[in-house]
Amino acid sequence: QSALTQPASVSGSPGQSITISCTGTSSDVGGYFLVSWYQHHPGTAPNLMIYDGSKRPSGVSTRFSGSKSGNTAYLTISGLQAEDEADYYCGSYAGYGTFLNWVFGGGTKLTVL
Amino acid sequence: QVQLVESGGNLVKPGGSLRLSCAASGFIFSDYYMSWIRQAPGKGLEWVSYISSVSTYTNYADSVKGRFTISRDNAKKSLYLQMNGLRDEDTAVYYCARVLTPADVFDIWGQGTMVTVSS
């Protein structure tokens, strides 16, 4: 499986909204409703922010939302805050039957100006 | 408190072996599939391997197939990754993660353990 494609970096000012894209193929992003997004502050454990394309785990701010169109998934963060500055990774299920496997994006560094 | 703690990372020469461990706490370990995911320096995340709840099923990324073996001991609430024939490109932080089904996502991660393969 090839890695999913994400922009290397995005930036925004506090209070603004940003969107990060994640492009795959019909074998992963386009083939399943199983896209997830992870927030990662280097040196710490990654945090699940979005799963099933648009669902938020308990405790994740409603400022984070996910969507998908065809082979591309999107993470939108509204009302940017300083603590949102982190690396963001998309992931997609890409397996079949009992041969589960996953593919991730290369990561997007979010800078809050 | 739900927690995963990895250990066993180290500096090893090419061709060498290493065994990583992941200790789970705060949840019923035997109910969950588990996985290993790695991040090479300056690179993105790469899924490495998964194991089903009672070890019936496993799978590996092509990059490690035939060299790495995932296993678990539910009585000890521990996950393992035996890595043989290590290569420079295996240098990475290795994370263990809990698999949340049926969403098939990684809902709990450890903080990672560093593996460096270098002569």
CSV table of C-alpha atoms in Angstrom, one decimal:
chain,number,residue,atom,x,y,z
A,1,GLN,CA,0.0,0.0,0.0
A,2,SER,CA,1.2,3.5,-0.8
A,3,ALA,CA,1.0,6.2,1.8
A,4,LEU,CA,-1.9,8.6,1.6
A,5,THR,CA,-1.1,12.1,0.4
A,6,GLN,CA,-1.4,15.1,2.8
A,7,PRO,CA,0.0,18.6,2.4
A,8,ALA,CA,3.2,19.0,4.4
A,9,SER,CA,2.1,22.1,6.2
A,10,VAL,CA,-0.9,24.4,6.8
A,11,SER,CA,-1.2,27.5,9.0
A,12,GLY,CA,-3.8,29.7,10.3
A,13,SER,CA,-4.4,32.5,12.9
A,14,PRO,CA,-6.3,32.0,16.1
A,15,GLY,CA,-10.0,31.9,15.6
A,16,GLN,CA,-9.7,31.0,11.9
A,17,SER,CA,-10.6,27.7,10.3
A,18,ILE,CA,-8.3,25.4,8.4
A,19,THR,CA,-8.8,22.2,6.3
A,20,ILE,CA,-6.3,19.4,5.8
A,21,SER,CA,-6.8,17.0,2.8
A,22,CYS,CA,-5.9,13.4,2.6
A,23,THR,CA,-5.9,11.7,-0.8
A,24,GLY,CA,-5.9,8.0,-1.3
A,25,THR,CA,-7.4,5.5,-3.8
A,26,SER,CA,-10.5,3.4,-4.2
A,27,SER,CA,-8.6,0.7,-2.3
A,28,ASP,CA,-8.4,2.7,0.9
A,29,VAL,CA,-10.0,6.1,1.4
A,30,GLY,CA,-12.5,5.8,-1.4
A,31,GLY,CA,-13.4,2.2,-0.6
A,32,TYR,CA,-14.3,2.4,3.0
A,33,PHE,CA,-16.0,4.8,5.5
A,34,LEU,CA,-13.1,4.1,7.8
A,35,VAL,CA,-10.9,7.2,7.6
A,36,SER,CA,-9.4,8.4,10.8
A,37,TRP,CA,-7.4,11.5,11.9
A,38,TYR,CA,-4.8,11.6,14.6
A,39,GLN,CA,-3.2,14.6,16.4
A,40,HIS,CA,0.4,14.2,17.4
A,41,HIS,CA,2.5,16.4,19.5
A,42,PRO,CA,6.1,15.1,19.1
A,43,GLY,CA,7.3,13.1,22.0
A,44,THR,CA,3.8,12.1,23.1
A,45,ALA,CA,1.3,9.5,22.2
A,46,PRO,CA,-0.9,10.3,19.1
A,47,ASN,CA,-4.5,11.1,19.8
A,48,LEU,CA,-7.5,9.9,17.8
A,49,MET,CA,-9.5,12.9,16.8
A,50,ILE,CA,-11.9,11.6,14.1
A,51,TYR,CA,-13.0,8.1,13.0
A,52,ASP,CA,-15.4,6.6,10.5
A,53,GLY,CA,-14.7,9.7,8.5
A,54,SER,CA,-16.7,12.1,10.6
A,55,LYS,CA,-17.2,10.8,14.2
A,56,ARG,CA,-15.5,12.3,17.2
A,57,PRO,CA,-14.4,10.2,20.2
A,58,SER,CA,-15.7,11.3,23.6
A,59,GLY,CA,-13.7,14.3,24.8
A,60,VAL,CA,-12.7,15.6,21.4
A,61,SER,CA,-13.7,19.2,20.8
A,62,THR,CA,-16.6,19.9,18.3
A,63,ARG,CA,-14.2,22.3,16.6
A,64,PHE,CA,-12.8,19.2,14.9
A,65,SER,CA,-14.8,17.8,12.0
A,66,GLY,CA,-14.2,15.3,9.2
A,67,SER,CA,-15.7,14.7,5.8
A,68,LYS,CA,-15.0,12.7,2.6
A,69,SER,CA,-15.5,13.1,-1.1
A,70,GLY,CA,-14.5,10.3,-3.4
A,71,ASN,CA,-10.9,9.3,-2.7
A,72,THR,CA,-10.1,12.4,-0.6
A,73,ALA,CA,-10.9,12.9,3.1
A,74,TYR,CA,-10.8,16.2,4.9
A,75,LEU,CA,-10.1,17.4,8.5
A,76,THR,CA,-11.4,20.8,9.4
A,77,ILE,CA,-10.5,22.6,12.6
A,78,SER,CA,-12.6,25.7,13.3
A,79,GLY,CA,-11.8,28.4,15.8
A,80,LEU,CA,-8.1,27.7,15.8
A,81,GLN,CA,-6.4,27.7,19.2
A,82,ALA,CA,-2.7,27.7,20.1
A,83,GLU,CA,-2.9,24.2,21.5
A,84,ASP,CA,-4.1,22.9,18.1
A,85,GLU,CA,-0.5,23.3,16.8
A,86,ALA,CA,0.6,19.8,16.1
A,87,ASP,CA,1.2,17.2,13.4
A,88,TYR,CA,-2.0,15.6,12.0
A,89,TYR,CA,-2.1,12.3,10.3
A,90,CYS,CA,-4.9,10.6,8.4
A,91,GLY,CA,-5.3,6.9,8.3
A,92,SER,CA,-7.5,4.5,6.4
A,93,TYR,CA,-8.4,0.9,6.7
A,94,ALA,CA,-7.1,-0.9,3.6
A,95,GLY,CA,-7.6,-4.6,4.3
A,96,TYR,CA,-9.9,-7.4,3.3
A,97,GLY,CA,-11.3,-10.4,5.2
A,98,THR,CA,-8.9,-11.4,8.0
A,99,PHE,CA,-6.0,-9.6,6.3
A,100,LEU,CA,-6.4,-6.4,8.2
A,101,ASN,CA,-4.1,-3.6,7.2
A,102,TRP,CA,-3.9,0.1,7.3
A,103,VAL,CA,-2.3,3.0,5.5
A,104,PHE,CA,-1.4,6.4,6.8
A,105,GLY,CA,-0.7,9.8,5.4
A,106,GLY,CA,2.7,11.5,5.6
A,107,GLY,CA,1.5,14.0,8.1
A,108,THR,CA,0.6,17.7,8.0
A,109,LYS,CA,2.3,20.2,10.4
A,110,LEU,CA,-0.3,22.8,11.6
A,111,THR,CA,1.2,26.1,12.7
A,112,VAL,CA,-1.0,28.5,14.6
A,113,LEU,CA,0.3,31.9,13.7
B,1,GLN,CA,-6.6,4.8,33.5
B,2,VAL,CA,-6.3,3.2,30.1
B,3,GLN,CA,-2.6,3.1,29.2
B,4,LEU,CA,0.0,1.4,26.9
B,5,VAL,CA,3.7,1.5,27.8
B,6,GLU,CA,6.3,0.3,25.3
B,7,SER,CA,9.8,-0.9,26.1
B,8,GLY,CA,12.7,-2.7,24.6
B,9,GLY,CA,13.9,-0.1,22.1
B,10,ASN,CA,17.7,0.1,21.7
B,11,LEU,CA,20.6,0.6,19.3
B,12,VAL,CA,21.3,-2.5,17.3
B,13,LYS,CA,23.5,-3.4,14.3
B,14,PRO,CA,22.2,-4.2,10.9
B,15,GLY,CA,21.2,-7.9,10.8
B,16,GLY,CA,20.5,-7.9,14.5
B,17,SER,CA,17.4,-8.7,16.5
B,18,LEU,CA,15.3,-6.9,19.1
B,19,ARG,CA,12.1,-7.7,21.0
B,20,LEU,CA,9.7,-4.9,21.8
B,21,SER,CA,7.1,-5.2,24.6
B,22,CYS,CA,4.0,-3.2,25.3
B,23,ALA,CA,2.3,-3.4,28.7
B,24,ALA,CA,-1.4,-2.6,28.8
B,25,SER,CA,-3.5,-1.5,31.8
B,26,GLY,CA,-6.9,0.0,32.5
B,27,PHE,CA,-8.9,-2.2,30.1
B,28,ILE,CA,-9.6,-5.8,29.3
B,29,PHE,CA,-6.6,-6.5,27.1
B,30,SER,CA,-8.0,-9.8,25.8
B,31,ASP,CA,-11.0,-8.1,24.3
B,32,TYR,CA,-9.0,-6.1,21.8
B,33,TYR,CA,-7.0,-6.5,18.7
B,34,MET,CA,-3.6,-4.8,19.0
B,35,SER,CA,-1.2,-3.3,16.5
B,36,TRP,CA,2.3,-1.9,16.1
B,37,ILE,CA,2.8,1.3,14.2
B,38,ARG,CA,6.2,3.1,13.6
B,39,GLN,CA,7.5,6.5,12.6
B,40,ALA,CA,10.9,6.9,11.0
B,41,PRO,CA,12.8,10.1,11.8
B,42,GLY,CA,11.2,13.0,9.8
B,43,LYS,CA,8.6,10.6,8.2
B,44,GLY,CA,5.0,9.8,8.6
B,45,LEU,CA,3.3,6.9,10.4
B,46,GLU,CA,3.6,3.4,9.0
B,47,TRP,CA,1.4,0.5,10.1
B,48,VAL,CA,3.6,-2.5,10.9
B,49,SER,CA,1.5,-5.4,12.2
B,50,TYR,CA,-1.7,-6.4,14.0
B,51,ILE,CA,-2.9,-9.4,16.0
B,52,SER,CA,-6.4,-10.5,16.8
B,53,SER,CA,-7.7,-10.7,20.4
B,54,VAL,CA,-6.8,-14.4,21.0
B,55,SER,CA,-3.9,-14.5,18.4
B,56,THR,CA,-5.9,-16.3,15.8
B,57,TYR,CA,-5.1,-13.8,13.1
B,58,THR,CA,-2.0,-11.7,12.3
B,59,ASN,CA,-0.9,-9.6,9.4
B,60,TYR,CA,2.2,-7.6,8.5
B,61,ALA,CA,3.2,-4.7,6.3
B,62,ASP,CA,5.2,-5.9,3.2
B,63,SER,CA,8.2,-4.1,4.5
B,64,VAL,CA,8.6,-6.3,7.5
B,65,LYS,CA,6.9,-9.6,6.4
B,66,GLY,CA,9.1,-12.6,7.1
B,67,ARG,CA,11.4,-10.6,9.5
B,68,PHE,CA,9.0,-9.4,12.3
B,69,THR,CA,6.7,-11.5,14.4
B,70,ILE,CA,3.9,-10.1,16.5
B,71,SER,CA,2.6,-12.0,19.6
B,72,ARG,CA,0.7,-11.4,22.8
B,73,ASP,CA,0.2,-12.9,26.2
B,74,ASN,CA,-3.3,-12.0,27.5
B,75,ALA,CA,-2.5,-13.3,31.0
B,76,LYS,CA,0.3,-10.8,31.2
B,77,LYS,CA,-1.6,-8.1,29.3
B,78,SER,CA,1.3,-7.7,27.0
B,79,LEU,CA,2.0,-7.3,23.3
B,80,TYR,CA,5.3,-8.1,21.7
B,81,LEU,CA,7.2,-7.5,18.5
B,82,GLN,CA,10.1,-9.8,17.7
B,83,MET,CA,12.3,-8.1,15.1
B,84,ASN,CA,14.9,-10.1,13.2
B,85,GLY,CA,17.2,-9.2,10.3
B,86,LEU,CA,17.0,-5.5,11.2
B,87,ARG,CA,17.8,-3.0,8.5
B,88,ASP,CA,18.8,0.7,8.6
B,89,GLU,CA,15.3,1.6,7.3
B,90,ASP,CA,13.7,0.0,10.4
B,91,THR,CA,15.0,2.9,12.5
B,92,ALA,CA,11.9,4.4,14.0
B,93,VAL,CA,9.9,5.1,17.0
B,94,TYR,CA,7.6,2.1,17.5
B,95,TYR,CA,4.2,2.6,19.0
B,96,CYS,CA,1.7,0.0,20.2
B,97,ALA,CA,-1.9,0.8,19.7
B,98,ARG,CA,-5.3,-0.6,20.6
B,99,VAL,CA,-7.6,-1.4,17.7
B,100,LEU,CA,-11.2,-0.2,18.1
B,101,THR,CA,-13.5,-2.4,16.1
B,102,PRO,CA,-15.6,-2.4,14.0
B,103,ALA,CA,-14.3,1.1,13.2
B,104,ASP,CA,-10.9,-0.4,12.8
B,105,VAL,CA,-9.1,2.6,14.2
B,106,PHE,CA,-6.4,3.1,16.7
B,107,ASP,CA,-8.0,4.6,19.8
B,108,ILE,CA,-5.3,4.3,22.4
B,109,TRP,CA,-1.5,4.7,21.7
B,110,GLY,CA,1.6,4.3,23.8
B,111,GLN,CA,4.3,7.0,23.8
B,112,GLY,CA,6.6,4.8,21.8
B,113,THR,CA,10.1,3.2,22.0
B,114,MET,CA,13.0,4.2,19.8
B,115,VAL,CA,14.8,1.6,17.7
B,116,THR,CA,18.0,2.6,16.0
B,117,VAL,CA,19.6,0.3,13.5
B,118,SER,CA,23.2,1.4,12.8
B,119,SER,CA,26.7,0.0,12.5
